Coordinates of C-alpha atoms in Angstrom, one line a residue:
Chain A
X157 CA 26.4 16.8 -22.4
X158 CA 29.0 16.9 -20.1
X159 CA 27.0 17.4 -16.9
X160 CA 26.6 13.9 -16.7
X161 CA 29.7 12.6 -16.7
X162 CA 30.1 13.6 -12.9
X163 CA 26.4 11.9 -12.7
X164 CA 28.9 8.1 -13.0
X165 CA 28.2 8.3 -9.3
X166 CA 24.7 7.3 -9.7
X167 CA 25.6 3.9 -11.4
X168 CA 27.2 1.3 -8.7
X169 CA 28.3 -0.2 -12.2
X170 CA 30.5 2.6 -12.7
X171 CA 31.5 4.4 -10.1
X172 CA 33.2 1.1 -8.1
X173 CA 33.8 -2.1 -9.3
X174 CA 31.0 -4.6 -10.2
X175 CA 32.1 -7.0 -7.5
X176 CA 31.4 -4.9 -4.6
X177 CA 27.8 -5.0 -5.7
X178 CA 26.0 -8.1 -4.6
X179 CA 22.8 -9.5 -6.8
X180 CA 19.8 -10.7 -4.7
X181 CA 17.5 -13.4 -6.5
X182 CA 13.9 -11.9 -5.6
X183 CA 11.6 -14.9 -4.8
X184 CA 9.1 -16.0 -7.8
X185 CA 6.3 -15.3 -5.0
X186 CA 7.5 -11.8 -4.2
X187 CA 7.8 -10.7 -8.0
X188 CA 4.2 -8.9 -9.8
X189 CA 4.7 -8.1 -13.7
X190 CA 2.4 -5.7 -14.7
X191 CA 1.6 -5.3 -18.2
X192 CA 0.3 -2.1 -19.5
X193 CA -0.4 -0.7 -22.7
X194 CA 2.9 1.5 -22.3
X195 CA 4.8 -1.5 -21.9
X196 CA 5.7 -3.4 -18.3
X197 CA 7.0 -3.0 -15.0
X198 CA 8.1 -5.3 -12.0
X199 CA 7.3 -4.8 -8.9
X200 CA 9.2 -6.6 -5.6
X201 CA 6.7 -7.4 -2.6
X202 CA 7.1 -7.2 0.5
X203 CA 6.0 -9.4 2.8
X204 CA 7.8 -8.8 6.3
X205 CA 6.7 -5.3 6.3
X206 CA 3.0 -5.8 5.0
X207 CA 2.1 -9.9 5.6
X208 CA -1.3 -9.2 5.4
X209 CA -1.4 -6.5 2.3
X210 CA 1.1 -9.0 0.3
X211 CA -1.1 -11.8 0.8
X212 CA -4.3 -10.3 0.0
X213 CA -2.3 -8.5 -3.2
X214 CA -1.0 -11.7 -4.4
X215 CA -4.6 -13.4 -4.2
X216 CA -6.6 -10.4 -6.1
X217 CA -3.8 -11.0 -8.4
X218 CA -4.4 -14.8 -8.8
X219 CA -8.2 -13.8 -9.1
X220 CA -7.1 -11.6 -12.1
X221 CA -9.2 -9.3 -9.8
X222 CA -6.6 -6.1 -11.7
X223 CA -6.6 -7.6 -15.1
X224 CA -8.3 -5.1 -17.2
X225 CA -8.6 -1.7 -14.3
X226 CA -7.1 1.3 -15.0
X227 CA -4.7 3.8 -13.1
X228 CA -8.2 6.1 -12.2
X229 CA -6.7 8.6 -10.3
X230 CA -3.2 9.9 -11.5
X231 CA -1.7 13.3 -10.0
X232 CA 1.7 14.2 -11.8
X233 CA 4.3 14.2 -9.4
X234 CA 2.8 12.8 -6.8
X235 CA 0.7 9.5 -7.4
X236 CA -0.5 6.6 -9.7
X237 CA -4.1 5.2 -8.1
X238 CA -5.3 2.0 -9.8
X239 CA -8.1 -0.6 -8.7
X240 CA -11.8 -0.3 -9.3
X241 CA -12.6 2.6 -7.3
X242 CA -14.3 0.3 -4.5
X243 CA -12.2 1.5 -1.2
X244 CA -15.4 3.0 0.1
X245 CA -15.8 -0.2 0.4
X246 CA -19.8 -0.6 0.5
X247 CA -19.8 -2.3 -2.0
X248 CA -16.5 -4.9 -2.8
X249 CA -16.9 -8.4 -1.5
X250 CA -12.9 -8.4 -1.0
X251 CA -12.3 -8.0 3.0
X252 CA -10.2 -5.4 4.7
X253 CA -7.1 -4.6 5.6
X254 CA -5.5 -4.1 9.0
X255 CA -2.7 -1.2 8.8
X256 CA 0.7 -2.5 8.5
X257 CA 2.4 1.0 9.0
X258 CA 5.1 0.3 10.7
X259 CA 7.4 -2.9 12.3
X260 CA 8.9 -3.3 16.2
X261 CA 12.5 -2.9 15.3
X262 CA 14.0 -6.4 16.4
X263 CA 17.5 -7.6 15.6
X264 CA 16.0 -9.4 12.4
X265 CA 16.5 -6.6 10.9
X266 CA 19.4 -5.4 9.0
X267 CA 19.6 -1.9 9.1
X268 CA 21.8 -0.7 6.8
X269 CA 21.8 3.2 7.5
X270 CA 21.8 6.3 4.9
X271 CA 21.5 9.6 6.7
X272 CA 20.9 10.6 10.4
X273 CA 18.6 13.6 11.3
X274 CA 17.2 13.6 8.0
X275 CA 14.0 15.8 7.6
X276 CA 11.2 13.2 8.2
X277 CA 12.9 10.6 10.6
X278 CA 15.7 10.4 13.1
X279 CA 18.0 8.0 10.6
X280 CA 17.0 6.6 7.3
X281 CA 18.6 3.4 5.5
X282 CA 18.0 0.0 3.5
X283 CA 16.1 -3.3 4.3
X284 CA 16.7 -5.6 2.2
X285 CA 16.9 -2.8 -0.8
X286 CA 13.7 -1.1 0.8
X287 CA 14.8 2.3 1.6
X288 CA 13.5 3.0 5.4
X289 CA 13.5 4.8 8.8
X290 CA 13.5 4.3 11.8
X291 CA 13.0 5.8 15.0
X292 CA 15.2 4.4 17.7
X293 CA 13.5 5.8 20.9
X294 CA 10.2 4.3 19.8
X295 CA 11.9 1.1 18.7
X296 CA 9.7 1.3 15.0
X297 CA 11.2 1.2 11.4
X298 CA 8.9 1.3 8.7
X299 CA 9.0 1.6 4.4
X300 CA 9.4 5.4 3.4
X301 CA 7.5 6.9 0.8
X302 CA 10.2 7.4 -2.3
X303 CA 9.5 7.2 -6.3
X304 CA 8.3 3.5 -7.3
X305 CA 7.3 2.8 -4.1
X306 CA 3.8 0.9 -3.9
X307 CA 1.1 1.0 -1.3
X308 CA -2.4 0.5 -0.2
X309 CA -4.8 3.5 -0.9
X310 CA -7.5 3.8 2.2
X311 CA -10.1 5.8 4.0
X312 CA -9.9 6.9 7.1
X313 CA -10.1 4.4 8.9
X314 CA -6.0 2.8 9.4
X315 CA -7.8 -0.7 8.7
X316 CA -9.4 0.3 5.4
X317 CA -6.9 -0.8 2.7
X318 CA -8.6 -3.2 0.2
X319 CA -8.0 -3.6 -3.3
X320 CA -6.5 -0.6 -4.7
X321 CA -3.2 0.7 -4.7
X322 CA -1.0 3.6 -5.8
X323 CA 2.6 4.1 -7.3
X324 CA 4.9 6.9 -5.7
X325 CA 5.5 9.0 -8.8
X326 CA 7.1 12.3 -8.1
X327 CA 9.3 14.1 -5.0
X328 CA 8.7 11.7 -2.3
X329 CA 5.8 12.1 -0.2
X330 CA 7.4 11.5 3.0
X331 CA 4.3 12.9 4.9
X332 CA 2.5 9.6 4.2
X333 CA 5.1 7.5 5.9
X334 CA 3.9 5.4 8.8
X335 CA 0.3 6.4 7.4
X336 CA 0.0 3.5 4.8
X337 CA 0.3 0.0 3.7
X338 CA 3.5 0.1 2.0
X339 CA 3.4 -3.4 0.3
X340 CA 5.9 -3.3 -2.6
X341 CA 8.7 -1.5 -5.2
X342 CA 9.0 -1.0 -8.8
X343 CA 11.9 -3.0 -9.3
X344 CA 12.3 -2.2 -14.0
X345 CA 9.6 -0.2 -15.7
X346 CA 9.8 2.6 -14.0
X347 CA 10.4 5.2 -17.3
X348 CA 6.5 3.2 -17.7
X349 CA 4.9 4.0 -14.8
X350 CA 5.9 7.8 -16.2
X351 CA 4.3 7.0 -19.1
X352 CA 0.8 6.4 -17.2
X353 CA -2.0 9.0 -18.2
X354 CA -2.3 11.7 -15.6
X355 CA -5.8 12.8 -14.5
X356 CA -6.5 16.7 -14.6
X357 CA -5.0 18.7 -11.5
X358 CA -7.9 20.2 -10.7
X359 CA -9.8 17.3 -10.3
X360 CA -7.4 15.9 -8.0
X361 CA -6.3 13.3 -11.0
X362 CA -9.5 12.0 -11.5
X363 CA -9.8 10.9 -14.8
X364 CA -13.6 10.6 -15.8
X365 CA -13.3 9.4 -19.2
X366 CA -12.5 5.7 -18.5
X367 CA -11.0 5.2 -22.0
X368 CA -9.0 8.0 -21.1
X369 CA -7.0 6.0 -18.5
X370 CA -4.1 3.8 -18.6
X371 CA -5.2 0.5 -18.4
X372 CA -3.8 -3.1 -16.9
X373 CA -3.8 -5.4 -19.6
X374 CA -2.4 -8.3 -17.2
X375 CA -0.5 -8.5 -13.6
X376 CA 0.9 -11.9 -12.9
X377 CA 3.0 -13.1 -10.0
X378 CA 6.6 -14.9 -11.4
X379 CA 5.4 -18.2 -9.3
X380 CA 2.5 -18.4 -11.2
X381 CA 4.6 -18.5 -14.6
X382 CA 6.2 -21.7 -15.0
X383 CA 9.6 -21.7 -14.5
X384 CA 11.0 -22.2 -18.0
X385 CA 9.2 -19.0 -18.9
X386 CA 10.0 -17.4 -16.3
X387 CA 12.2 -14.3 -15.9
X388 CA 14.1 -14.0 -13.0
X389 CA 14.7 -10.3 -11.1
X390 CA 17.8 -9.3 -9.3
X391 CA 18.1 -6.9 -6.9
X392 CA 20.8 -5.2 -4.8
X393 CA 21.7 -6.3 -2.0
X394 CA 22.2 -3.1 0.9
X395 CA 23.1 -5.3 3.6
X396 CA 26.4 -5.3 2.3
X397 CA 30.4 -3.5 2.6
X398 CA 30.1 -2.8 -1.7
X399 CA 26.2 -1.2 -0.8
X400 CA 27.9 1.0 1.9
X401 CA 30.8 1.9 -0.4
X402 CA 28.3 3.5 -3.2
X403 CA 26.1 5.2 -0.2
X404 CA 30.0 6.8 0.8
X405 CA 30.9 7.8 -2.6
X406 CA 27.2 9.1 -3.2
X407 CA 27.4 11.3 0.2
X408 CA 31.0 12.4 -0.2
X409 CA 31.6 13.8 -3.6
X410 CA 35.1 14.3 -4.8
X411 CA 34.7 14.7 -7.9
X412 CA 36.5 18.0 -9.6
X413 CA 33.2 19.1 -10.8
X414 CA 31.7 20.2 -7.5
X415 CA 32.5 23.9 -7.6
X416 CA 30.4 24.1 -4.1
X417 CA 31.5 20.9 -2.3
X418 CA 27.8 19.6 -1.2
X419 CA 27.3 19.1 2.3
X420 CA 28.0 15.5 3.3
X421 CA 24.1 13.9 3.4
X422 CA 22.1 11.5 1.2
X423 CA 17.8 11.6 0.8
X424 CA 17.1 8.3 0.9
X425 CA 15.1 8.7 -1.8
X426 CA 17.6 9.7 -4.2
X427 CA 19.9 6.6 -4.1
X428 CA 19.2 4.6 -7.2
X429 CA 17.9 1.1 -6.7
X430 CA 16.5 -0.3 -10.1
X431 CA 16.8 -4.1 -10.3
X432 CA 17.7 -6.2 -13.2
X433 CA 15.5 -8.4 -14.9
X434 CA 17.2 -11.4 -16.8
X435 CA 16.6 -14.8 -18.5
Chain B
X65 CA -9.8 5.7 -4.2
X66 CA -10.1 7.6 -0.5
X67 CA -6.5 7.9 0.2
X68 CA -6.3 10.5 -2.3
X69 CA -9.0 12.6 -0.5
X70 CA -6.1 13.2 2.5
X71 CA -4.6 14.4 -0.2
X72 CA -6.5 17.8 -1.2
X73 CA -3.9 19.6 0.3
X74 CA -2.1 19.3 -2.6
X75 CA -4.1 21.1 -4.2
X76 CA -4.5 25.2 -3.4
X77 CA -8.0 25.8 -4.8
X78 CA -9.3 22.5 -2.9
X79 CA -7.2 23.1 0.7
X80 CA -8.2 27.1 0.9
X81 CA -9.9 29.6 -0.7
X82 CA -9.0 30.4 -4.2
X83 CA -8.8 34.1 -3.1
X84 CA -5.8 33.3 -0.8
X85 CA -3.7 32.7 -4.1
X86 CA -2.5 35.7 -5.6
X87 CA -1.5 34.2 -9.4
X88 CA 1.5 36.5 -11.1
X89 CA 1.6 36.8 -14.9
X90 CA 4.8 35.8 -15.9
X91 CA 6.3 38.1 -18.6
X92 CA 6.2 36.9 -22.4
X93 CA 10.2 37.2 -22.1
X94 CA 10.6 34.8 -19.6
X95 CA 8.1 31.9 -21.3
X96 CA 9.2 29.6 -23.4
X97 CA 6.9 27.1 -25.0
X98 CA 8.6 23.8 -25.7
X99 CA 6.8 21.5 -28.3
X100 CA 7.6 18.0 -28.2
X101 CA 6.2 15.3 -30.3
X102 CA 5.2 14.5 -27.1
X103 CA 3.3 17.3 -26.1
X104 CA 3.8 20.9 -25.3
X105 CA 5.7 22.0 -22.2
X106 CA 6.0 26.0 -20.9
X107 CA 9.1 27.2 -18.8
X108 CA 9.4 29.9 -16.7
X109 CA 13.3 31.9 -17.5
X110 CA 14.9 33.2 -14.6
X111 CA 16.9 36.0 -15.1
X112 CA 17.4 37.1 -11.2
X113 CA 19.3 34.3 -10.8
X114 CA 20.9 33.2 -13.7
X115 CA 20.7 36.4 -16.0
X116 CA 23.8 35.5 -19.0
X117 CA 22.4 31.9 -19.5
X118 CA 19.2 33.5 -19.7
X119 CA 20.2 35.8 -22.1
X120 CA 21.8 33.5 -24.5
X121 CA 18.9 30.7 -24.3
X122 CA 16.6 33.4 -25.2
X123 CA 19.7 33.9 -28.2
X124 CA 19.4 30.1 -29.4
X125 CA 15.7 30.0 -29.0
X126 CA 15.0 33.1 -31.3
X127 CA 17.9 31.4 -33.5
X128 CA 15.7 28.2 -33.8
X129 CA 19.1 27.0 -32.4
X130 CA 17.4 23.7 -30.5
X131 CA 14.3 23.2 -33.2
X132 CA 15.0 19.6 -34.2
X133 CA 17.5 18.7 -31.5
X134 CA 16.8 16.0 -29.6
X135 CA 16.7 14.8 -25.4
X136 CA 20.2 12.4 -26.1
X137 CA 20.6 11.3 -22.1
X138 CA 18.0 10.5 -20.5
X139 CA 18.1 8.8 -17.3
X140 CA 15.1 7.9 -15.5
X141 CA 14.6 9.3 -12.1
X142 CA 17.1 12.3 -12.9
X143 CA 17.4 14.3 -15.6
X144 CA 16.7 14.4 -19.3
X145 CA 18.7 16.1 -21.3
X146 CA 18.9 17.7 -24.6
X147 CA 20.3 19.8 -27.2
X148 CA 23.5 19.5 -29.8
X149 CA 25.5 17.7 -27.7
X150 CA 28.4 20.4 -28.5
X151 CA 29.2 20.8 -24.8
X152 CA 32.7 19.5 -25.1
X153 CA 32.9 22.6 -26.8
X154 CA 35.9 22.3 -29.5
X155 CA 33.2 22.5 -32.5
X156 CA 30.6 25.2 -30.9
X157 CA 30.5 28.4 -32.0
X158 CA 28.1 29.4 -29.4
X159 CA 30.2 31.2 -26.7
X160 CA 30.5 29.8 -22.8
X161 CA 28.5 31.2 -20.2
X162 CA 30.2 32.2 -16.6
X163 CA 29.2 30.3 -13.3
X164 CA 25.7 31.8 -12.4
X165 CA 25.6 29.0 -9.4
X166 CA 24.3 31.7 -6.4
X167 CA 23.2 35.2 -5.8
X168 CA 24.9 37.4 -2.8
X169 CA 21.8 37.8 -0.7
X170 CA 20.2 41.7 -0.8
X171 CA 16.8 43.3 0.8
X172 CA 15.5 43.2 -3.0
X173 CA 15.0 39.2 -2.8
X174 CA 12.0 38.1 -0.9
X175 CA 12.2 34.8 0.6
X176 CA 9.3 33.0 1.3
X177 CA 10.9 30.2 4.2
X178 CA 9.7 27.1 4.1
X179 CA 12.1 25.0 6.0
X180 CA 14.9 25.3 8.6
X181 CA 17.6 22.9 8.6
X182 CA 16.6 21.1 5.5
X183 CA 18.9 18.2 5.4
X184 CA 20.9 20.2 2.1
X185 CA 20.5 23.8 3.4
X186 CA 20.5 26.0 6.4
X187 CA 17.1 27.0 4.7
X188 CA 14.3 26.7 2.3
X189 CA 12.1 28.6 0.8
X190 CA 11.0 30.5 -2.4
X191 CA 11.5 33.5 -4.4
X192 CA 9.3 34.8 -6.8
X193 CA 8.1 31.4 -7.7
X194 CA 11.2 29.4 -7.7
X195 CA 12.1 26.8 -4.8
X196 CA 15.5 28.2 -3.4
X197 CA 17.7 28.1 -0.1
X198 CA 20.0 30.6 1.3
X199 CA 22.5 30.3 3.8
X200 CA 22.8 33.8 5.7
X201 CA 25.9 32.9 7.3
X202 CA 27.5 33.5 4.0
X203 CA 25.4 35.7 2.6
X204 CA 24.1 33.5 0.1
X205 CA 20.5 32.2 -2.2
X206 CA 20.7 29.8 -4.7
X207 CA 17.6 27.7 -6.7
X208 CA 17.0 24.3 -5.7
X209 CA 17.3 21.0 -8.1
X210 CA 13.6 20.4 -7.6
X211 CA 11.6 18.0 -10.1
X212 CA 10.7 20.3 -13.1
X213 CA 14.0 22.4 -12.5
X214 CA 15.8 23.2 -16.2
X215 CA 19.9 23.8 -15.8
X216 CA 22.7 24.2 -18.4
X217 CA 24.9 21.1 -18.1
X218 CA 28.7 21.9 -18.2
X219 CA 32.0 20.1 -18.0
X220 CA 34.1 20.6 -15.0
X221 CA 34.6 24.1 -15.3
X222 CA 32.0 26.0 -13.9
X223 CA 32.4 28.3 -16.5
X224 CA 31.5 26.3 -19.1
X225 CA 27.9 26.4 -19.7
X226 CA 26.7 27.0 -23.1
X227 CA 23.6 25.4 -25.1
X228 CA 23.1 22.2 -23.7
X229 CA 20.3 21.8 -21.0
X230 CA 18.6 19.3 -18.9
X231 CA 15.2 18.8 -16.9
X232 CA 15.1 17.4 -13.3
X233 CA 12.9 14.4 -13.6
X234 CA 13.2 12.4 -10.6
X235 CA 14.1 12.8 -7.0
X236 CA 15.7 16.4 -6.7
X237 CA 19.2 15.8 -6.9
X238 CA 19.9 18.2 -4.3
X239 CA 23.7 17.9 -4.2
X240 CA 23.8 20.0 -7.8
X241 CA 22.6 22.7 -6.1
X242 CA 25.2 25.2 -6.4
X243 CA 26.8 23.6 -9.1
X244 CA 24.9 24.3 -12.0
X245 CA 23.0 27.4 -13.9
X246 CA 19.7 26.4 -13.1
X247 CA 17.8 29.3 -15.2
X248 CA 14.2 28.4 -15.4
X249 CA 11.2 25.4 -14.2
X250 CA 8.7 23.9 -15.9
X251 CA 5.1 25.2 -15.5
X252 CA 3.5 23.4 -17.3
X253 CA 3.7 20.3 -19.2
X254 CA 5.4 18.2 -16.5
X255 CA 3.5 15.0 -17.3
X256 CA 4.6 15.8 -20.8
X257 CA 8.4 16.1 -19.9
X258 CA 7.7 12.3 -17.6
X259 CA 7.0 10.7 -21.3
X260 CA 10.8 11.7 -23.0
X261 CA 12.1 9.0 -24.0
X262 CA 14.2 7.6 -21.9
X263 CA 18.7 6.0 -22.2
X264 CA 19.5 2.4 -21.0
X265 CA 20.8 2.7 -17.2
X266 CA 24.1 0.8 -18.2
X267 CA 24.7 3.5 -20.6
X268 CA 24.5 6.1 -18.3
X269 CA 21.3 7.4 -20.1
X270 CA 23.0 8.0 -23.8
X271 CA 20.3 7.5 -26.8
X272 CA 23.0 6.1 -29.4
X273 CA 19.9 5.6 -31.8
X274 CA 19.1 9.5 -32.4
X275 CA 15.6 8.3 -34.0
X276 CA 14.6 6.5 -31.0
X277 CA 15.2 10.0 -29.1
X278 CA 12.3 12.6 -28.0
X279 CA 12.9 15.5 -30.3
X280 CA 12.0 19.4 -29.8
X281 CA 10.0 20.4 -32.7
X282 CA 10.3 23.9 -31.8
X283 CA 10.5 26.3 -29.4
X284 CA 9.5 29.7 -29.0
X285 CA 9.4 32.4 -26.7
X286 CA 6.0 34.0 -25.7
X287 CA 7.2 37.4 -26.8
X288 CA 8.1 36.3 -30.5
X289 CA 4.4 35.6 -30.7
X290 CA 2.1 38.1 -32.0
X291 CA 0.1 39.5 -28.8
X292 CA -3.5 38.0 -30.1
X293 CA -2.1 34.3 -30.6
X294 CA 0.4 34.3 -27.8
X295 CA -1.1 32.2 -24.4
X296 CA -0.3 34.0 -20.8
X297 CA 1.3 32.1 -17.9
X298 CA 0.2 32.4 -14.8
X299 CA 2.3 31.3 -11.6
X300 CA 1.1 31.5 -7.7
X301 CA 2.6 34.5 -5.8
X302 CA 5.0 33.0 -3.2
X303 CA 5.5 36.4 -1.2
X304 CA 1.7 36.6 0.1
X305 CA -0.1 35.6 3.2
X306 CA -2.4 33.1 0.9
X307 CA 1.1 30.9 -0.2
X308 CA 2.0 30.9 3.5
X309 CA -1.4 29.2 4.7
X310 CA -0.7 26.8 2.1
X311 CA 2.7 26.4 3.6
X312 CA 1.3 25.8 7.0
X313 CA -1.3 23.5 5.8
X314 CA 0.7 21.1 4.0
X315 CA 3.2 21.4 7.2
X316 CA 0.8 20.7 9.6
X317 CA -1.2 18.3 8.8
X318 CA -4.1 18.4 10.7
X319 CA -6.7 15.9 8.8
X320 CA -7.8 12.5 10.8
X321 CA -6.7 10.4 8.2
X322 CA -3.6 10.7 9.5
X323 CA -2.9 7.8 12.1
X324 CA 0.4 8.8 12.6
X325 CA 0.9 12.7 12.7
X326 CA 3.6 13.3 10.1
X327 CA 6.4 15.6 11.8
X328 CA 6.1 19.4 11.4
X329 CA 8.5 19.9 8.2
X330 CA 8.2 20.7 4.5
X331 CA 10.5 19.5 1.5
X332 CA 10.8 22.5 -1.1
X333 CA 10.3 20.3 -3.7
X334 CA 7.7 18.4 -2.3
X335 CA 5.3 21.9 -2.8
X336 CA 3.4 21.3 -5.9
X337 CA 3.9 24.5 -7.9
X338 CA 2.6 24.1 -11.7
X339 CA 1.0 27.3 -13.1
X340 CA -1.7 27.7 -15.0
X341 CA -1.6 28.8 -18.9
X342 CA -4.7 30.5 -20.3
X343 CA -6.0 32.1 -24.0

């Protein structure tokens, strides 16, 4: 079992002291429980990087427009596709979506940076606990694709999104970054969303039998729950020296176990950022 | 549901013609079948690379050493592990296993590239099925910590391997990579290894409750089953003209859904490469 013991690194809990680490209160209007019959998950919304997708989101989820859809499309490690199917959009009454792919860096935005070069972007980093990129020369940053990350399905057409959405479920598929409306994060539930019936691979997920799907028993917004019910979800803040101390310890290993020293880089993607949900 | 249709590339037999794909027949030695109360999951063994771990897995297997044993750390978005827990070592009677971390590099071992100057590795690319890298400056190949990837665990000396394993279940944790003897990937089954039960976070992924644990009902090895019961695995060819289109496909992506052309590259791990298992 001992593998793991070097693996203390991927726990800021563990591998430096609890202080450095700095909880961020997630506002009640930027928090989605989802209920499923594999149990639930919390999701964190984004609203500076997809206004327009958050809004519309958070009304469908007012509507109850999800209660009761299932995850219709699910390809193991890759994605999670839930909604009712309508993108094609001929017949939904819900209105479009422009594309929110990507944000005009301004000095707003704290940058808090991971890895230069990296394969898919000149630098990768945090905003506000979103892992990122951005690309300097064009002056853009923009939401990578990494596990739990949540985002607009869509046609063609940039300005398609509408109703139904997907969760990032395997290997990141950076290839869609700065193609989609990346809206939100899985914030606790994430061992669920694994849990989610996948479709057959050679049907491209498609699952046919609808009883065969995972379905949404509920999705409510934490400002809709009154507040004495209400459970409250804590993220880390990246902004912040105890953040950059557990990207340093992550990207320079000294532990004994490293036979092989690896090289001195970090995949975005692979820096733990689950959030707590308390009373 | 259209984003998904981008997304054919995934998939071989929808992105070229099926013909292109040349599908190996893994040995009956090398499979292992893997029945959880979950599910069932196949694994490819390889010996090239790691051939004393594969050796003595084979050993515990045909001893019914792991039948009953159960996945004990399990950490969501990295590994799940599993076995006796005997890794410490002092009650085992199970005998070590040497480092089997990389292979000198020789004209026998056809890599497939995939990627220069992949954030973790001079290069990227496969070998006879198995996401690798190699670094020619030093003359060496090694298999990657892709999703799906199954390693001994060890304590800090690399020569300490012995029963216990673990599955990569999240974002590769690329910095094991030549750290660990990674001796075989799942083939099948992968949505099956996503439902283990997972360990608290704060608990570094230890189950202390063994029943609420997944357990291994059994495993067996194709070639201890009689020829007329046993199932054949099938894996795609990586050394053929047919996996190279698919290569260049997925790294050029030349579909108009994509607003933003996503840059010319390829993650290993990011190459879907489940096999197929028929009567």
């Amino acid at each position: 079992m001992w593998v793991l013991i070097l693996l203390t690194g991927l726990f800021p809990s563990l591998s430096i002291a609890a202080d450095d680490i700095i909880w961020r209160e997630v506002e009640p209007e930027n928090v989605v429980f989802i209920d499923l019959f594999e149990g639930e998950i919390a999701v964190e919304l984004n609203p500076l990087f997809a206004p327009e997708t958050v809004e519309q989101f958070r009304r469908l989820v007012a509507e109850r427009f999800y209660d009761g859809l299932s995850f219709y499309r699910v390809i193991d490690g890759f994605v999670a596709q839930g909604g009712d199917g309508s993108d094609l959009g001929e017949l939904s009454l819900v209105p479009l979506i422009d594309a929110e792919f990507e944000l005009d860096l301004s000095g707003d935005i704290e940058f808090t940076r991971v890895q230069k070069n990296d394969l898919f972007a000149p630098e990768t980093g945090f905003v506000d606990g979103f892992a990122a990129a951005r690309d300097i020369s064009k002056n853009k940053v923009w939401l990578t694709h990494c596990p739990g990350v949540m985002a607009m399905a869509r046609n063609d057409d940039p300005d398609s999104s509408r109703t139904d959405f997907y969760i990032v479920i395997g290997q990141a598929p950076r290839y869609l970054d700065r193609n989609m409306n990346v809206f939100g994060r899985v914030i606790h539930g994430m061992e669920v969303v694994q849990k989610i019936q996948r479709g057959p691979a050679n049907e491209n997920g498609i699952i046919q039998d609808e009883a065969a799907s995972s379905r949404i028993r509920g999705m409510r917004l934490a400002s809709e729950i009154p507040e004495k019910e209400r459970l409250t979800a804590l993220v880390m803040e990246t902004n912040t020296k105890g953040f950059e101390k557990l990207l340093k310890n992550r990207r320079d290993r000294k532990q004994k176990f490293f036979h092989n020293k690896p090289p001195k880089v970090l995949d975005v993607c692979q820096v733990p950022m689950a959030g707590r949900i308390i009373k």
